[in-house]
Amino acid sequence: MTSAPFCAAVDWGTTNFRLWLLDAQGSVLGERSSGEGMRACLPDRFGPVLEAHLSALQAPAELPVIVAGMAGARGGWREAAYLDTPAPLDALHAHAVQVEGFGRDVRILPGVCQREGGREDVMRGEETQLAGAWAESRASGLFCLPGTHSKWARVEEGRLLSFTTYMTGELFALLSQHSTLHDMVAAGKGDETSPAFRDAVAEMLDGAGLTGKLFSIRAASLLSGDAAPDAKARLSGLLIGAEVAAMRKDLDAGAEVTLIAGGPTARAYETAFSNAGLAYRTLDGQDLVRRGLFAAARALWPERKAA
């Protein structure tokens, strides 16, 4: 016998959309994903996109929906104002915003901001992954969440105390597509297993200056006269290495980093952590955002647990 759905959980990013139909234990009954992120839904397609995916899964008309991510950004579907750090990760639901005038109960979770002068920062979506990690393991410490804008977050006793954003993924995209390095990187095929990646990480860990090392990618190609097959791996290694080098100083000896990532991205950061001598454990980001969403849904709709 198939379980009845308890809620729908949505991770709504800038460029991607993912929805899970969950039962009362948080098990996945069905899921949908697409490229219909916030950018594709502006200005007024959020509701129709959500309903189309729910309809495809035959979700009941009264099924509530919990949403994290960019649907709650300013200019998104409905703005869910940032919580200030320190932010309790198990209380995100208390600040969720309801989408008024919609045919079903939809709540959007808030992001988190840091207002300290010179350290201003924001996140939207990653806090729900951190909530999922806390719900799963009750682990404190430093968390790394790679992405277009990588986040390094300090969590203690379930409270997000502080975080720092590195534009690693965006810089890689800009430099590889719109800079003087474009031709070299486009021809490259290297990845995190390449010696060039490891060497570049090691250079940054040893204190090399990032901007000077970046031009060396072009210079090496010009001087060797070839297509710089390792240029892509080297660029990635320099950028990730710079990020890890900057954060390593905030770690106590023997401290463990929790890496929230999957696939090639996880492998790249694992390689960099190993080069840096950092202890780490890796958790799947998609699993965690779903767990965080489910925890918020159970707190928002307790009456459905007994239904």
Coordinates of C-alpha atoms in Angstrom, one line a residue:
M1 CA 0.0 0.0 0.0
T2 CA 1.4 3.4 -1.0
S3 CA 1.8 6.0 1.8
A4 CA -0.3 9.1 1.6
P5 CA 1.6 12.3 0.9
F6 CA 2.3 14.5 3.8
C7 CA 3.6 17.6 2.0
A8 CA 5.6 18.7 -1.1
A9 CA 9.1 20.1 -0.5
V10 CA 10.7 22.4 -3.1
D11 CA 14.3 23.6 -3.5
W12 CA 13.9 26.6 -5.8
G13 CA 17.2 27.9 -6.9
T14 CA 18.2 30.7 -9.3
T15 CA 18.4 28.3 -12.3
N16 CA 17.0 25.0 -11.1
F17 CA 13.8 23.7 -9.6
R18 CA 13.4 20.4 -7.6
L19 CA 10.3 19.1 -5.9
W20 CA 9.8 16.0 -3.7
L21 CA 6.5 14.5 -2.7
L22 CA 7.0 13.2 0.9
D23 CA 5.1 11.0 3.2
A24 CA 4.7 11.4 7.0
Q25 CA 8.1 9.8 7.6
G26 CA 9.9 11.9 5.1
S27 CA 10.2 9.2 2.5
V28 CA 10.1 10.2 -1.1
L29 CA 6.9 9.2 -3.0
G30 CA 7.8 11.0 -6.2
E31 CA 10.1 13.8 -7.4
R32 CA 10.4 16.3 -10.3
S33 CA 13.2 18.6 -11.4
S34 CA 13.7 21.1 -14.2
G35 CA 15.6 24.2 -15.3
E36 CA 12.7 26.4 -14.1
G37 CA 14.6 28.3 -11.5
M38 CA 13.7 31.8 -10.3
R39 CA 15.0 33.4 -13.5
A40 CA 12.7 31.3 -15.6
C41 CA 9.7 32.1 -13.4
L42 CA 9.9 35.9 -13.3
P43 CA 7.7 37.8 -13.0
D44 CA 4.6 35.7 -12.5
R45 CA 5.2 32.0 -13.4
F46 CA 6.0 30.7 -9.9
G47 CA 2.4 29.4 -9.3
P48 CA 1.8 27.8 -12.7
V49 CA 5.2 26.1 -12.6
L50 CA 4.6 24.7 -9.1
E51 CA 1.1 23.5 -10.0
A52 CA 2.3 21.8 -13.2
H53 CA 4.9 19.8 -11.3
L54 CA 2.4 18.9 -8.5
S55 CA -0.2 17.8 -11.1
A56 CA 2.4 15.6 -12.9
L57 CA 2.8 13.8 -9.5
Q58 CA -1.0 13.7 -8.9
A59 CA -0.6 15.6 -5.7
P60 CA -3.9 16.3 -3.8
A61 CA -5.3 19.8 -4.2
E62 CA -5.1 20.4 -0.4
L63 CA -1.4 19.2 -0.1
P64 CA 0.7 21.9 1.6
V65 CA 4.1 22.9 0.1
I66 CA 7.3 24.0 1.9
V67 CA 9.8 26.0 -0.2
A68 CA 13.4 27.0 0.3
G69 CA 15.7 29.1 -1.9
M70 CA 15.4 31.9 -4.3
A71 CA 11.6 31.9 -4.6
G72 CA 11.8 33.9 -1.3
A73 CA 14.3 36.4 -2.6
R74 CA 13.4 40.1 -3.1
G75 CA 11.7 40.1 -6.5
G76 CA 11.0 36.4 -6.3
W77 CA 7.6 34.9 -5.7
R78 CA 7.2 36.3 -2.1
E79 CA 10.0 37.9 -0.2
A80 CA 10.9 35.9 3.0
A81 CA 13.0 38.4 5.0
Y82 CA 16.5 37.3 6.1
L83 CA 17.1 36.1 9.7
D84 CA 20.1 37.7 11.4
T85 CA 22.9 35.6 12.7
P86 CA 23.1 33.9 15.1
A87 CA 20.1 32.0 13.7
P88 CA 18.5 28.9 15.2
L89 CA 18.4 26.3 12.4
D90 CA 15.5 24.4 14.0
A91 CA 13.3 27.5 14.0
L92 CA 13.4 28.5 10.3
H93 CA 9.7 27.5 10.0
A94 CA 8.7 30.1 12.6
H95 CA 9.7 32.8 10.1
A96 CA 8.3 31.3 6.9
V97 CA 6.1 33.5 4.7
Q98 CA 2.8 32.2 3.4
V99 CA 1.9 32.9 -0.2
E100 CA -1.4 34.7 0.0
G101 CA -4.1 34.3 -2.5
F102 CA -2.9 30.9 -3.8
G103 CA -5.0 27.8 -4.0
R104 CA -3.1 25.8 -1.5
D105 CA -1.0 26.4 1.6
V106 CA 2.5 27.4 0.4
R107 CA 5.2 28.6 2.9
I108 CA 8.6 30.0 1.9
L109 CA 11.5 29.7 4.4
P110 CA 13.7 32.7 5.1
G111 CA 17.3 33.1 4.2
V112 CA 20.0 34.2 6.7
C113 CA 22.1 37.4 6.8
Q114 CA 25.2 38.6 8.6
R115 CA 25.3 42.4 9.2
E116 CA 28.7 42.9 10.9
G117 CA 30.5 45.8 9.3
G118 CA 33.0 44.5 6.7
R119 CA 31.6 41.0 6.9
E120 CA 28.2 41.6 5.5
D121 CA 26.9 38.4 3.9
V122 CA 23.7 36.6 2.9
M123 CA 22.5 33.1 2.1
R124 CA 19.3 31.7 0.8
G125 CA 18.8 27.9 0.5
E126 CA 22.0 26.8 2.2
E127 CA 20.5 27.4 5.7
T128 CA 18.0 24.7 4.9
Q129 CA 20.8 22.3 4.0
L130 CA 22.5 23.2 7.3
A131 CA 19.2 22.6 9.1
G132 CA 19.0 19.2 7.5
A133 CA 22.6 18.4 8.6
W134 CA 21.8 19.5 12.2
A135 CA 18.6 17.4 12.3
E136 CA 20.5 14.4 11.0
S137 CA 23.7 14.5 13.1
R138 CA 23.5 17.2 15.8
A139 CA 27.1 18.1 14.7
S140 CA 28.7 21.4 15.4
G141 CA 31.7 22.8 13.6
L142 CA 32.6 24.3 10.2
F143 CA 30.6 23.4 7.2
C144 CA 31.6 23.9 3.5
L145 CA 28.9 24.2 0.9
P146 CA 30.5 24.6 -2.5
G147 CA 28.6 26.2 -5.4
T148 CA 28.4 29.2 -7.6
H149 CA 28.9 31.1 -4.4
S150 CA 30.5 28.8 -1.9
K151 CA 29.5 29.1 1.8
W152 CA 31.6 28.3 4.8
A153 CA 29.4 28.3 7.9
R154 CA 30.1 28.0 11.6
V155 CA 27.4 26.0 13.4
E156 CA 27.3 25.6 17.2
E157 CA 24.6 23.7 19.1
G158 CA 22.1 24.1 16.2
R159 CA 22.8 27.9 15.7
L160 CA 24.3 29.3 12.6
L161 CA 26.7 31.7 14.2
S162 CA 28.6 33.1 11.1
F163 CA 29.5 32.4 7.5
T164 CA 31.6 33.6 4.6
T165 CA 30.8 33.5 0.9
Y166 CA 33.5 32.8 -1.8
M167 CA 32.6 33.5 -5.4
T168 CA 34.6 30.5 -6.5
G169 CA 32.1 29.0 -9.0
E170 CA 31.2 32.4 -10.5
L171 CA 34.8 33.4 -10.9
F172 CA 35.5 30.1 -12.7
A173 CA 32.6 30.8 -15.1
L174 CA 33.7 34.4 -15.7
L175 CA 37.3 33.6 -16.2
S176 CA 36.8 30.5 -18.4
Q177 CA 34.1 32.2 -20.6
H178 CA 34.9 35.9 -20.7
S179 CA 38.6 36.5 -20.0
T180 CA 41.9 36.1 -21.8
L181 CA 42.0 32.6 -20.4
H182 CA 38.9 31.5 -22.4
D183 CA 40.6 29.7 -25.3
M184 CA 43.0 27.8 -23.1
V185 CA 40.3 26.7 -20.6
A186 CA 37.9 25.8 -23.4
A187 CA 40.4 23.4 -24.8
G188 CA 41.3 21.8 -21.5
K189 CA 39.9 18.5 -20.3
G190 CA 41.5 18.2 -16.9
D191 CA 39.5 17.5 -13.7
E192 CA 40.1 17.0 -10.0
T193 CA 42.2 13.9 -10.7
S194 CA 44.7 15.8 -12.8
P195 CA 48.2 16.5 -11.3
A196 CA 47.7 20.1 -12.6
F197 CA 44.7 20.5 -10.2
R198 CA 46.6 19.1 -7.3
D199 CA 49.7 21.3 -8.1
A200 CA 47.6 24.4 -8.3
V201 CA 45.9 23.7 -5.0
A202 CA 49.3 23.2 -3.4
E203 CA 50.6 26.5 -4.7
M204 CA 47.7 28.4 -3.2
L205 CA 48.1 26.5 0.1
D206 CA 51.7 27.6 0.2
G207 CA 50.7 31.2 0.1
A208 CA 50.8 32.1 -3.6
G209 CA 49.0 35.2 -4.9
L210 CA 45.9 34.2 -6.8
T211 CA 45.8 37.0 -9.5
G212 CA 49.5 36.5 -10.4
K213 CA 49.0 32.7 -10.7
L214 CA 45.9 33.1 -13.0
F215 CA 47.9 34.8 -15.7
S216 CA 50.5 32.0 -15.6
I217 CA 47.8 29.8 -17.3
R218 CA 47.9 32.1 -20.4
A219 CA 51.7 32.5 -20.3
A220 CA 52.3 28.8 -20.2
S221 CA 50.2 28.3 -23.2
L222 CA 51.9 31.0 -25.2
L223 CA 55.4 29.8 -24.3
S224 CA 54.7 26.1 -24.9
G225 CA 52.7 26.7 -28.1
D226 CA 50.2 24.0 -27.4
A227 CA 46.5 24.1 -26.4
A228 CA 47.2 24.0 -22.7
P229 CA 45.3 20.7 -22.0
D230 CA 45.6 21.2 -18.2
A231 CA 44.4 24.8 -18.2
K232 CA 40.9 24.0 -17.0
A233 CA 42.2 21.8 -14.1
R234 CA 44.7 24.4 -13.2
L235 CA 42.2 27.2 -13.1
S236 CA 39.9 25.2 -10.9
G237 CA 42.7 24.2 -8.6
L238 CA 43.9 27.8 -8.1
L239 CA 40.4 29.0 -7.3
I240 CA 39.4 26.2 -4.9
G241 CA 42.9 26.2 -3.4
A242 CA 42.6 29.9 -2.6
E243 CA 39.3 29.3 -1.0
V244 CA 40.5 26.5 1.2
A245 CA 43.7 28.3 2.1
A246 CA 41.7 31.3 3.3
M247 CA 39.5 29.1 5.5
R248 CA 42.2 26.8 6.8
K249 CA 43.4 29.4 9.3
D250 CA 40.0 29.4 11.0
L251 CA 40.3 25.7 11.9
D252 CA 41.7 24.3 15.1
A253 CA 44.2 21.5 14.8
G254 CA 42.5 18.3 14.1
A255 CA 39.1 19.9 13.5
E256 CA 36.8 18.3 10.9
V257 CA 35.1 20.1 8.1
T258 CA 31.7 18.9 7.0
L259 CA 31.5 19.1 3.2
I260 CA 28.0 19.3 1.8
A261 CA 28.3 18.4 -1.9
G262 CA 28.1 15.6 -4.4
G263 CA 29.6 14.4 -7.7
P264 CA 32.7 16.0 -9.3
T265 CA 32.4 19.1 -7.0
A266 CA 32.6 16.9 -3.9
R267 CA 35.6 15.1 -5.3
A268 CA 37.4 18.4 -6.1
Y269 CA 37.0 19.7 -2.6
E270 CA 37.9 16.4 -1.1
T271 CA 41.2 16.5 -3.1
A272 CA 41.8 20.0 -1.9
F273 CA 41.1 19.1 1.7
S274 CA 43.4 16.2 1.5
N275 CA 46.2 18.4 0.1
A276 CA 45.6 20.8 3.0
G277 CA 45.7 18.1 5.6
L278 CA 42.2 18.7 6.7
A279 CA 40.0 16.1 8.2
Y280 CA 36.5 16.0 6.6
R281 CA 33.3 14.1 6.1
T282 CA 31.0 14.5 3.1
L283 CA 27.2 14.7 3.1
D284 CA 24.9 14.8 0.1
G285 CA 23.4 18.3 -0.3
Q286 CA 20.2 17.2 -2.0
D287 CA 19.4 14.8 0.8
L288 CA 20.0 17.5 3.4
V289 CA 17.9 20.2 1.8
R290 CA 15.0 17.6 1.7
R291 CA 15.5 16.7 5.3
G292 CA 15.6 20.4 6.3
L293 CA 12.4 21.1 4.4
F294 CA 10.7 18.1 5.9
A295 CA 11.6 19.2 9.4
A296 CA 10.2 22.6 8.8
A297 CA 7.0 21.1 7.3
R298 CA 6.5 18.8 10.4
A299 CA 6.8 21.9 12.6
L300 CA 4.4 24.0 10.5
W301 CA 1.7 21.4 10.0
P302 CA 1.7 19.2 13.2
E303 CA -2.0 18.3 12.7
R304 CA -1.1 16.4 9.5
K305 CA 1.2 14.0 11.4
A306 CA -1.8 12.7 13.2
A307 CA -4.1 12.6 10.2

